[in-house]
Short mmCIF file of N, CA and C in Angstrom, two decimals:
data_model
loop_
_atom_site.label_atom_id
_atom_site.label_comp_id
_atom_site.label_asym_id
_atom_site.label_seq_id
_atom_site.Cartn_x
_atom_site.Cartn_y
_atom_site.Cartn_z
N UNK G 1 102.96 122.44 114.49
CA UNK G 1 104.37 122.52 114.77
C UNK G 1 104.94 123.69 113.98
N UNK G 2 105.69 124.56 114.64
CA UNK G 2 106.32 125.68 113.96
C UNK G 2 107.57 125.22 113.23
N UNK G 3 107.79 125.75 112.07
CA UNK G 3 108.97 125.44 111.29
C UNK G 3 109.76 126.72 111.10
N UNK G 4 111.00 126.70 111.51
CA UNK G 4 111.87 127.85 111.32
C UNK G 4 112.98 127.42 110.37
N UNK G 5 113.35 128.29 109.47
CA UNK G 5 114.38 127.93 108.51
C UNK G 5 113.79 127.16 107.34
N UNK G 6 114.68 126.68 106.50
CA UNK G 6 114.27 125.94 105.31
C UNK G 6 114.74 124.50 105.46
N UNK G 7 113.84 123.57 105.13
CA UNK G 7 114.16 122.15 105.18
C UNK G 7 114.06 121.59 103.78
N UNK G 8 115.06 120.81 103.39
CA UNK G 8 115.04 120.09 102.12
C UNK G 8 114.94 118.60 102.43
N UNK G 9 113.83 117.99 102.05
CA UNK G 9 113.65 116.56 102.19
C UNK G 9 113.97 115.95 100.83
N UNK G 10 114.90 115.01 100.80
CA UNK G 10 115.32 114.42 99.54
C UNK G 10 115.09 112.91 99.59
N UNK G 11 114.34 112.41 98.62
CA UNK G 11 114.14 110.96 98.53
C UNK G 11 115.38 110.34 97.90
N UNK G 12 115.76 109.19 98.39
CA UNK G 12 116.89 108.45 97.82
C UNK G 12 116.68 108.20 96.33
N UNK G 13 117.74 107.83 95.66
CA UNK G 13 117.68 107.52 94.23
C UNK G 13 117.12 106.11 94.03
N UNK G 14 116.95 105.75 92.79
CA UNK G 14 116.39 104.44 92.43
C UNK G 14 117.22 103.32 93.05
N UNK G 15 116.52 102.25 93.46
CA UNK G 15 117.18 101.10 94.06
C UNK G 15 117.20 99.92 93.07
N UNK G 16 117.80 98.83 93.52
CA UNK G 16 117.86 97.62 92.69
C UNK G 16 116.58 96.79 92.80
N UNK G 17 115.62 97.22 93.61
CA UNK G 17 114.37 96.47 93.79
C UNK G 17 113.60 96.37 92.49
N UNK G 18 113.01 95.22 92.28
CA UNK G 18 112.15 95.04 91.12
C UNK G 18 110.88 95.86 91.31
N UNK G 19 110.28 96.29 90.22
CA UNK G 19 109.03 97.04 90.26
C UNK G 19 107.96 96.21 90.95
N UNK G 20 107.18 96.83 91.84
CA UNK G 20 106.07 96.15 92.49
C UNK G 20 106.42 95.36 93.74
N UNK G 21 107.66 95.48 94.20
CA UNK G 21 108.10 94.77 95.41
C UNK G 21 107.97 95.70 96.61
N UNK G 22 107.45 95.17 97.70
CA UNK G 22 107.31 95.92 98.95
C UNK G 22 108.67 95.97 99.64
N UNK G 23 109.13 97.18 99.87
CA UNK G 23 110.36 97.32 100.66
C UNK G 23 110.30 98.61 101.45
N UNK G 24 110.69 98.51 102.66
CA UNK G 24 110.79 99.66 103.54
C UNK G 24 112.12 99.58 104.26
N UNK G 25 112.22 98.61 105.14
CA UNK G 25 113.44 98.43 105.92
C UNK G 25 114.48 97.54 105.24
N UNK G 26 114.14 96.92 104.12
CA UNK G 26 115.15 96.16 103.40
C UNK G 26 116.28 97.12 103.04
N UNK G 27 117.49 96.74 103.33
CA UNK G 27 118.63 97.64 103.11
C UNK G 27 119.18 97.44 101.70
N UNK G 28 118.44 97.94 100.74
CA UNK G 28 118.77 97.76 99.33
C UNK G 28 119.87 98.72 98.88
N UNK G 29 120.61 98.29 97.87
CA UNK G 29 121.61 99.17 97.27
C UNK G 29 120.94 100.00 96.17
N UNK G 30 121.66 101.01 95.74
CA UNK G 30 121.14 101.88 94.69
C UNK G 30 121.37 101.23 93.32
N UNK G 31 120.58 101.67 92.36
CA UNK G 31 120.68 101.16 91.00
C UNK G 31 121.91 101.76 90.30
N UNK G 32 122.21 101.23 89.13
CA UNK G 32 123.37 101.67 88.37
C UNK G 32 123.33 103.13 87.94
N UNK G 33 122.15 103.75 87.98
CA UNK G 33 122.00 105.14 87.57
C UNK G 33 122.28 106.11 88.73
N UNK G 34 122.83 105.61 89.84
CA UNK G 34 123.03 106.44 91.03
C UNK G 34 123.84 107.71 90.73
N UNK G 35 125.00 107.57 90.09
CA UNK G 35 125.86 108.73 89.85
C UNK G 35 125.14 109.83 89.07
N UNK G 36 124.39 109.43 88.07
CA UNK G 36 123.65 110.40 87.25
C UNK G 36 122.56 111.09 88.09
N UNK G 37 121.79 110.31 88.85
CA UNK G 37 120.73 110.89 89.67
C UNK G 37 121.30 111.77 90.78
N UNK G 38 122.39 111.34 91.40
CA UNK G 38 123.01 112.13 92.47
C UNK G 38 123.55 113.45 91.92
N UNK G 39 124.07 113.42 90.71
CA UNK G 39 124.59 114.64 90.08
C UNK G 39 123.45 115.65 89.84
N UNK G 40 122.31 115.17 89.41
CA UNK G 40 121.15 116.05 89.19
C UNK G 40 120.73 116.69 90.51
N UNK G 41 120.69 115.90 91.57
CA UNK G 41 120.29 116.40 92.89
C UNK G 41 121.29 117.46 93.36
N UNK G 42 122.57 117.19 93.23
CA UNK G 42 123.59 118.17 93.65
C UNK G 42 123.47 119.48 92.87
N UNK G 43 123.18 119.38 91.57
CA UNK G 43 123.01 120.60 90.76
C UNK G 43 121.82 121.41 91.27
N UNK G 44 120.72 120.73 91.60
CA UNK G 44 119.54 121.42 92.11
C UNK G 44 119.82 122.07 93.46
N UNK G 45 120.77 121.54 94.21
CA UNK G 45 121.07 122.06 95.54
C UNK G 45 122.21 123.10 95.52
N UNK G 46 122.77 123.36 94.34
CA UNK G 46 123.86 124.35 94.24
C UNK G 46 123.40 125.69 94.78
N UNK G 47 124.24 126.32 95.58
CA UNK G 47 123.94 127.63 96.13
C UNK G 47 123.12 127.59 97.41
N UNK G 48 122.66 126.41 97.81
CA UNK G 48 121.89 126.29 99.06
C UNK G 48 122.90 126.24 100.22
N UNK G 49 122.76 127.16 101.18
CA UNK G 49 123.67 127.11 102.34
C UNK G 49 123.24 125.97 103.27
N UNK G 50 123.95 124.85 103.18
CA UNK G 50 123.58 123.65 103.92
C UNK G 50 124.17 123.68 105.32
N UNK G 51 123.30 123.48 106.30
CA UNK G 51 123.73 123.35 107.69
C UNK G 51 123.90 121.88 107.99
N UNK G 52 122.99 121.32 108.75
CA UNK G 52 123.07 119.91 109.11
C UNK G 52 122.46 119.03 108.01
N UNK G 53 123.06 117.86 107.87
CA UNK G 53 122.57 116.86 106.92
C UNK G 53 122.20 115.62 107.74
N UNK G 54 120.93 115.23 107.64
CA UNK G 54 120.45 114.03 108.31
C UNK G 54 120.16 112.97 107.26
N UNK G 55 120.28 111.70 107.67
CA UNK G 55 120.00 110.61 106.74
C UNK G 55 119.36 109.45 107.49
N UNK G 56 118.51 108.74 106.76
CA UNK G 56 118.05 107.44 107.21
C UNK G 56 119.30 106.56 107.32
N UNK G 57 119.30 105.59 108.21
CA UNK G 57 120.48 104.72 108.32
C UNK G 57 120.60 103.70 107.19
N UNK G 58 119.62 103.63 106.30
CA UNK G 58 119.67 102.66 105.22
C UNK G 58 120.62 103.12 104.12
N UNK G 59 121.34 102.17 103.52
CA UNK G 59 122.40 102.46 102.55
C UNK G 59 121.96 103.38 101.41
N UNK G 60 120.75 103.16 100.91
CA UNK G 60 120.30 103.94 99.76
C UNK G 60 120.20 105.43 100.07
N UNK G 61 120.05 105.77 101.34
CA UNK G 61 120.01 107.18 101.75
C UNK G 61 121.40 107.68 102.14
N UNK G 62 122.11 106.90 102.92
CA UNK G 62 123.45 107.33 103.37
C UNK G 62 124.37 107.61 102.19
N UNK G 63 124.30 106.77 101.18
CA UNK G 63 125.16 106.96 100.00
C UNK G 63 124.91 108.33 99.38
N UNK G 64 123.65 108.69 99.22
CA UNK G 64 123.31 109.99 98.64
C UNK G 64 123.69 111.13 99.58
N UNK G 65 123.41 110.98 100.85
CA UNK G 65 123.71 112.04 101.82
C UNK G 65 125.20 112.37 101.81
N UNK G 66 126.05 111.36 101.70
CA UNK G 66 127.49 111.60 101.71
C UNK G 66 127.99 112.27 100.42
N UNK G 67 127.18 112.27 99.36
CA UNK G 67 127.59 113.03 98.17
C UNK G 67 127.22 114.50 98.30
N UNK G 68 126.35 114.81 99.26
CA UNK G 68 125.93 116.20 99.50
C UNK G 68 126.86 116.88 100.50
N UNK G 69 127.32 116.12 101.48
CA UNK G 69 128.23 116.66 102.49
C UNK G 69 128.93 115.55 103.24
N UNK G 70 130.05 115.87 103.86
CA UNK G 70 130.86 114.86 104.55
C UNK G 70 130.28 114.47 105.91
N UNK G 71 129.74 115.44 106.63
CA UNK G 71 129.25 115.17 107.98
C UNK G 71 127.75 114.89 107.92
N UNK G 72 127.40 113.62 108.10
CA UNK G 72 126.02 113.18 107.99
C UNK G 72 125.60 112.56 109.32
N UNK G 73 124.43 112.95 109.80
CA UNK G 73 123.88 112.42 111.05
C UNK G 73 122.79 111.41 110.69
N UNK G 74 123.01 110.15 111.04
CA UNK G 74 122.01 109.12 110.76
C UNK G 74 121.05 109.02 111.93
N UNK G 75 119.78 108.83 111.62
CA UNK G 75 118.75 108.75 112.66
C UNK G 75 117.74 107.68 112.26
N UNK G 76 117.55 106.70 113.14
CA UNK G 76 116.62 105.59 112.87
C UNK G 76 115.18 106.05 112.71
N UNK G 77 114.83 107.19 113.29
CA UNK G 77 113.45 107.66 113.20
C UNK G 77 113.04 108.07 111.80
N UNK G 78 114.03 108.27 110.91
CA UNK G 78 113.69 108.64 109.54
C UNK G 78 113.98 107.50 108.56
N UNK G 79 114.06 106.27 109.11
CA UNK G 79 114.10 105.08 108.24
C UNK G 79 112.69 104.90 107.67
N UNK G 80 112.61 104.22 106.56
CA UNK G 80 111.30 104.00 105.93
C UNK G 80 110.39 103.16 106.82
N UNK G 81 109.12 103.19 106.50
CA UNK G 81 108.13 102.41 107.23
C UNK G 81 108.53 100.95 107.29
N UNK G 82 108.28 100.33 108.42
CA UNK G 82 108.58 98.92 108.61
C UNK G 82 107.37 98.10 108.15
N UNK G 83 107.53 97.44 107.02
CA UNK G 83 106.45 96.62 106.48
C UNK G 83 106.46 95.21 107.04
N UNK G 84 107.32 94.95 108.00
CA UNK G 84 107.33 93.67 108.72
C UNK G 84 107.45 92.48 107.81
N UNK G 85 106.49 91.55 107.95
CA UNK G 85 106.51 90.29 107.21
C UNK G 85 106.35 90.47 105.71
N UNK G 86 105.93 91.64 105.28
CA UNK G 86 105.71 91.87 103.86
C UNK G 86 106.97 92.29 103.11
N UNK G 87 108.03 92.63 103.82
CA UNK G 87 109.26 93.09 103.17
C UNK G 87 109.71 92.08 102.11
N UNK G 88 109.95 92.57 100.89
CA UNK G 88 110.44 91.75 99.80
C UNK G 88 109.38 90.99 99.03
N UNK G 89 108.12 91.12 99.43
CA UNK G 89 107.03 90.43 98.74
C UNK G 89 106.38 91.34 97.69
N UNK G 90 105.62 90.73 96.81
CA UNK G 90 104.92 91.47 95.76
C UNK G 90 103.72 92.20 96.35
N UNK G 91 103.57 93.50 96.01
CA UNK G 91 102.40 94.26 96.46
C UNK G 91 101.11 93.63 95.94
N UNK G 92 101.14 93.10 94.72
CA UNK G 92 99.94 92.46 94.16
C UNK G 92 99.49 91.28 95.00
N UNK G 93 100.45 90.47 95.45
CA UNK G 93 100.11 89.32 96.29
C UNK G 93 99.62 89.78 97.66
N UNK G 94 100.25 90.78 98.22
CA UNK G 94 99.84 91.31 99.53
C UNK G 94 98.41 91.82 99.46
N UNK G 95 98.09 92.53 98.40
CA UNK G 95 96.76 93.11 98.24
C UNK G 95 95.66 92.05 98.24
N UNK G 96 95.96 90.87 97.74
CA UNK G 96 94.95 89.82 97.62
C UNK G 96 94.70 89.08 98.94
N UNK G 97 95.62 89.19 99.90
CA UNK G 97 95.47 88.48 101.19
C UNK G 97 94.57 89.27 102.13
N UNK G 98 93.98 88.60 103.10
CA UNK G 98 93.09 89.25 104.07
C UNK G 98 93.80 90.34 104.86
N UNK G 99 95.02 90.05 105.35
CA UNK G 99 95.74 91.08 106.11
C UNK G 99 96.09 92.27 105.22
N UNK G 100 96.35 92.02 103.96
CA UNK G 100 96.62 93.10 103.01
C UNK G 100 95.39 93.95 102.76
N UNK G 101 94.24 93.29 102.61
CA UNK G 101 92.99 94.03 102.39
C UNK G 101 92.66 94.91 103.59
N UNK G 102 92.89 94.39 104.81
CA UNK G 102 92.65 95.20 106.02
C UNK G 102 93.55 96.43 106.03
N UNK G 103 94.83 96.22 105.69
CA UNK G 103 95.78 97.33 105.72
C UNK G 103 95.44 98.37 104.65
N UNK G 104 95.15 97.93 103.44
CA UNK G 104 94.82 98.88 102.37
C UNK G 104 93.55 99.65 102.68
N UNK G 105 92.64 99.04 103.42
CA UNK G 105 91.38 99.72 103.78
C UNK G 105 91.60 100.79 104.85
N UNK G 106 92.65 100.65 105.66
CA UNK G 106 92.91 101.61 106.75
C UNK G 106 94.39 101.64 107.10
N UNK G 107 95.23 101.98 106.11
CA UNK G 107 96.68 101.99 106.30
C UNK G 107 97.12 102.97 107.40
N UNK G 108 96.30 103.99 107.68
CA UNK G 108 96.67 104.94 108.74
C UNK G 108 96.76 104.25 110.09
N UNK G 109 95.84 103.33 110.36
CA UNK G 109 95.74 102.74 111.69
C UNK G 109 96.14 101.27 111.78
N UNK G 110 96.01 100.53 110.71
CA UNK G 110 96.29 99.09 110.74
C UNK G 110 97.79 98.86 110.53
N UNK G 111 98.36 98.06 111.41
CA UNK G 111 99.79 97.73 111.29
C UNK G 111 99.98 96.58 110.31
N UNK G 112 101.07 96.65 109.56
CA UNK G 112 101.47 95.52 108.73
C UNK G 112 101.85 94.39 109.69
N UNK G 113 101.64 93.13 109.32
CA UNK G 113 102.03 92.03 110.21
C UNK G 113 103.52 92.12 110.55
N UNK G 114 103.82 92.27 111.83
CA UNK G 114 105.21 92.39 112.27
C UNK G 114 105.81 93.75 111.99
N UNK G 115 105.00 94.73 111.59
CA UNK G 115 105.53 96.04 111.23
C UNK G 115 104.73 97.18 111.83
N UNK G 116 104.63 98.26 111.07
CA UNK G 116 104.01 99.50 111.55
C UNK G 116 102.76 99.86 110.76
N UNK G 117 102.00 100.78 111.33
CA UNK G 117 100.94 101.46 110.58
C UNK G 117 101.53 102.78 110.09
N UNK G 118 100.82 103.43 109.21
CA UNK G 118 101.31 104.72 108.74
C UNK G 118 101.31 105.76 109.87
N UNK G 119 100.34 105.65 110.76
CA UNK G 119 100.29 106.56 111.90
C UNK G 119 101.49 106.34 112.83
N UNK G 120 101.94 105.08 112.99
CA UNK G 120 103.16 104.80 113.77
C UNK G 120 104.35 105.54 113.16
N UNK G 121 104.45 105.46 111.84
CA UNK G 121 105.53 106.15 111.13
C UNK G 121 105.44 107.66 111.37
N UNK G 122 104.24 108.21 111.26
CA UNK G 122 104.06 109.65 111.47
C UNK G 122 104.48 110.07 112.88
N UNK G 123 104.20 109.25 113.87
CA UNK G 123 104.56 109.58 115.25
C UNK G 123 106.07 109.67 115.42
N UNK G 124 106.81 108.69 114.89
CA UNK G 124 108.27 108.74 115.07
C UNK G 124 108.90 109.85 114.24
N UNK G 125 108.34 110.12 113.07
CA UNK G 125 108.85 111.22 112.25
C UNK G 125 108.59 112.56 112.95
N UNK G 126 107.44 112.70 113.58
CA UNK G 126 107.13 113.93 114.31
C UNK G 126 108.10 114.15 115.46
N UNK G 127 108.45 113.08 116.17
CA UNK G 127 109.44 113.20 117.26
C UNK G 127 110.78 113.69 116.70
N UNK G 128 111.17 113.15 115.57
CA UNK G 128 112.41 113.60 114.92
C UNK G 128 112.29 115.08 114.53
N UNK G 129 111.21 115.44 113.87
CA UNK G 129 111.03 116.81 113.36
C UNK G 129 111.05 117.83 114.49
N UNK G 130 110.49 117.47 115.63
CA UNK G 130 110.45 118.40 116.77
C UNK G 130 111.83 118.67 117.35
N UNK G 131 112.79 117.79 117.08
CA UNK G 131 114.12 117.93 117.65
C UNK G 131 115.14 118.56 116.69
N UNK G 132 114.73 118.84 115.48
CA UNK G 132 115.68 119.40 114.51
C UNK G 132 116.05 120.82 114.93
N UNK G 133 117.34 121.04 115.20
CA UNK G 133 117.75 122.41 115.53
C UNK G 133 117.95 123.21 114.24
N UNK G 134 117.03 124.10 113.96
CA UNK G 134 117.11 124.87 112.73
C UNK G 134 117.84 126.18 112.98
N UNK G 135 118.66 126.57 112.03
CA UNK G 135 119.39 127.83 112.15
C UNK G 135 119.29 128.60 110.84
N UNK G 136 120.24 129.47 110.58
CA UNK G 136 120.18 130.29 109.37
C UNK G 136 120.50 129.49 108.11
N UNK G 137 121.12 128.34 108.26
CA UNK G 137 121.40 127.50 107.10
C UNK G 137 120.27 126.49 106.93
N UNK G 138 120.20 125.92 105.77
CA UNK G 138 119.15 124.95 105.48
C UNK G 138 119.48 123.59 106.08
N UNK G 139 118.44 122.86 106.45
CA UNK G 139 118.58 121.50 106.94
C UNK G 139 118.23 120.56 105.81
N UNK G 140 119.09 119.58 105.57
CA UNK G 140 118.88 118.60 104.51
C UNK G 140 118.61 117.25 105.16
N UNK G 141 117.55 116.58 104.70
CA UNK G 141 117.19 115.28 105.23
C UNK G 141 117.03 114.32 104.05
N UNK G 142 117.91 113.33 103.99
CA UNK G 142 117.86 112.33 102.92
C UNK G 142 117.14 111.11 103.48
N UNK G 143 116.02 110.78 102.86
CA UNK G 143 115.16 109.76 103.45
C UNK G 143 114.32 109.06 102.38
N UNK G 144 113.13 108.66 102.73
CA UNK G 144 112.26 107.82 101.91
C UNK G 144 110.93 108.51 101.63
N UNK G 145 110.20 108.02 100.64
CA UNK G 145 108.93 108.66 100.29
C UNK G 145 107.93 108.62 101.44
N UNK G 146 107.84 107.50 102.15
CA UNK G 146 106.91 107.42 103.28
C UNK G 146 107.25 108.40 104.38
N UNK G 147 108.53 108.58 104.63
CA UNK G 147 108.97 109.52 105.66
C UNK G 147 108.69 110.95 105.23
N UNK G 148 108.92 111.26 103.96
CA UNK G 148 108.64 112.60 103.47
C UNK G 148 107.15 112.90 103.61
N UNK G 149 106.31 111.97 103.25
CA UNK G 149 104.87 112.15 103.39
C UNK G 149 104.50 112.34 104.87
N UNK G 150 105.11 111.54 105.74
CA UNK G 150 104.87 111.66 107.18
C UNK G 150 105.32 113.01 107.70
N UNK G 151 106.42 113.50 107.19
CA UNK G 151 106.95 114.80 107.58
C UNK G 151 105.94 115.89 107.25
N UNK G 152 105.37 115.83 106.05
CA UNK G 152 104.38 116.83 105.65
C UNK G 152 103.15 116.78 106.55
N UNK G 153 102.77 115.58 106.98
CA UNK G 153 101.63 115.44 107.90
C UNK G 153 102.02 115.92 109.30
N UNK G 154 103.19 115.52 109.77
CA UNK G 154 103.62 115.87 111.13
C UNK G 154 103.77 117.38 111.31
N UNK G 155 104.12 118.07 110.23
CA UNK G 155 104.30 119.52 110.30
C UNK G 155 103.01 120.26 109.95
N UNK G 156 101.91 119.53 109.86
CA UNK G 156 100.60 120.10 109.55
C UNK G 156 100.59 120.88 108.24
N UNK G 157 101.36 120.39 107.28
CA UNK G 157 101.39 121.01 105.96
C UNK G 157 100.32 120.37 105.07
N UNK G 158 100.14 119.07 105.23
CA UNK G 158 99.09 118.32 104.54
C UNK G 158 98.41 117.39 105.54
N UNK G 159 97.09 117.22 105.44
CA UNK G 159 96.42 116.24 106.30
C UNK G 159 96.88 114.82 105.94
N UNK G 160 96.93 113.93 106.92
CA UNK G 160 97.36 112.55 106.67
C UNK G 160 96.60 111.92 105.52
N UNK G 161 95.34 112.24 105.40
CA UNK G 161 94.50 111.63 104.36
C UNK G 161 94.86 112.10 102.95
N UNK G 162 95.63 113.18 102.83
CA UNK G 162 95.96 113.74 101.51
C UNK G 162 97.41 113.53 101.10
N UNK G 163 98.22 112.93 101.95
CA UNK G 163 99.65 112.88 101.64
C UNK G 163 100.00 111.98 100.46
N UNK G 164 99.09 111.09 100.10
CA UNK G 164 99.38 110.25 98.94
C UNK G 164 98.93 110.90 97.63
N UNK G 165 98.46 112.14 97.70
CA UNK G 165 98.14 112.88 96.48
C UNK G 165 99.39 113.52 95.89
N UNK G 166 100.48 113.51 96.63
CA UNK G 166 101.75 114.09 96.18
C UNK G 166 102.65 112.98 95.67
N UNK G 167 103.10 113.11 94.42
CA UNK G 167 104.00 112.12 93.83
C UNK G 167 105.43 112.46 94.24
N UNK G 168 106.09 111.53 94.89
CA UNK G 168 107.47 111.76 95.34
C UNK G 168 108.36 110.73 94.62
N UNK G 169 108.96 111.16 93.53
CA UNK G 169 109.78 110.29 92.69
C UNK G 169 111.15 110.05 93.32
N UNK G 170 111.87 109.06 92.79
CA UNK G 170 113.25 108.86 93.23
C UNK G 170 114.03 110.15 92.99
N UNK G 171 114.82 110.57 93.98
CA UNK G 171 115.62 111.77 93.85
C UNK G 171 114.84 113.06 93.98
N UNK G 172 113.56 112.96 94.31
CA UNK G 172 112.71 114.16 94.46
C UNK G 172 113.18 114.99 95.65
N UNK G 173 113.23 116.30 95.46
CA UNK G 173 113.55 117.24 96.54
C UNK G 173 112.27 117.97 96.90
N UNK G 174 111.95 117.99 98.19
CA UNK G 174 110.79 118.71 98.69
C UNK G 174 111.31 119.81 99.60
N UNK G 175 111.08 121.04 99.18
CA UNK G 175 111.54 122.20 99.96
C UNK G 175 110.39 122.69 100.83
N UNK G 176 110.65 122.82 102.13
CA UNK G 176 109.65 123.33 103.06
C UNK G 176 110.13 124.66 103.60
N UNK G 177 109.28 125.67 103.42
CA UNK G 177 109.60 127.02 103.91
C UNK G 177 108.28 127.71 104.26
N UNK G 178 108.26 128.32 105.42
CA UNK G 178 107.05 129.04 105.87
C UNK G 178 105.79 128.18 105.79
N UNK G 179 105.90 126.95 106.25
CA UNK G 179 104.76 126.02 106.34
C UNK G 179 104.15 125.69 104.97
N UNK G 180 104.91 125.88 103.92
CA UNK G 180 104.49 125.49 102.57
C UNK G 180 105.57 124.63 101.96
N UNK G 181 105.17 123.76 101.03
CA UNK G 181 106.17 122.92 100.38
C UNK G 181 106.15 123.13 98.87
N UNK G 182 107.30 122.81 98.30
CA UNK G 182 107.48 122.95 96.85
C UNK G 182 108.30 121.75 96.39
N UNK G 183 107.89 121.13 95.29
CA UNK G 183 108.66 120.05 94.70
C UNK G 183 109.70 120.65 93.77
N UNK G 184 110.94 120.25 93.94
CA UNK G 184 112.04 120.80 93.13
C UNK G 184 112.58 119.71 92.21
#
């Protein structure tokens, strides 16, 4: 897929979820450190000529997107992976179950019970990426770590098998330009 212009993928800030809890589509609120984390992100984006701003429809992304600009386009295709029946459960408990072991052995192809596989996520993210109208200004996408990883795979920047080698922290900005990415 050809990429024209510069894309900034921004992961939402820290949420109220406890450490080790599976959440994708759970519509969690941001943690108390939101203002501080959002301020850091805005400082890093100073001087960037922002064109369109896209956001996952989940609150943790929309809240951040609206601090970057007033006009935000929400798109369901950039919502986090749907973990189905596992939403809100402990990853440690999921890992010990048979369905969890199957998924961890082949997360690219195996769907979570009632949810998606990672390849399903990559397909919908690719459909979104192909429709982004890029111009002379930068495109900002506020989303989730799984979506950012899928974006890198969909744009043939990283193979699907290597996307988990990149650490995408809360508030992480990933700049994509000329088919290369940089963590900011």
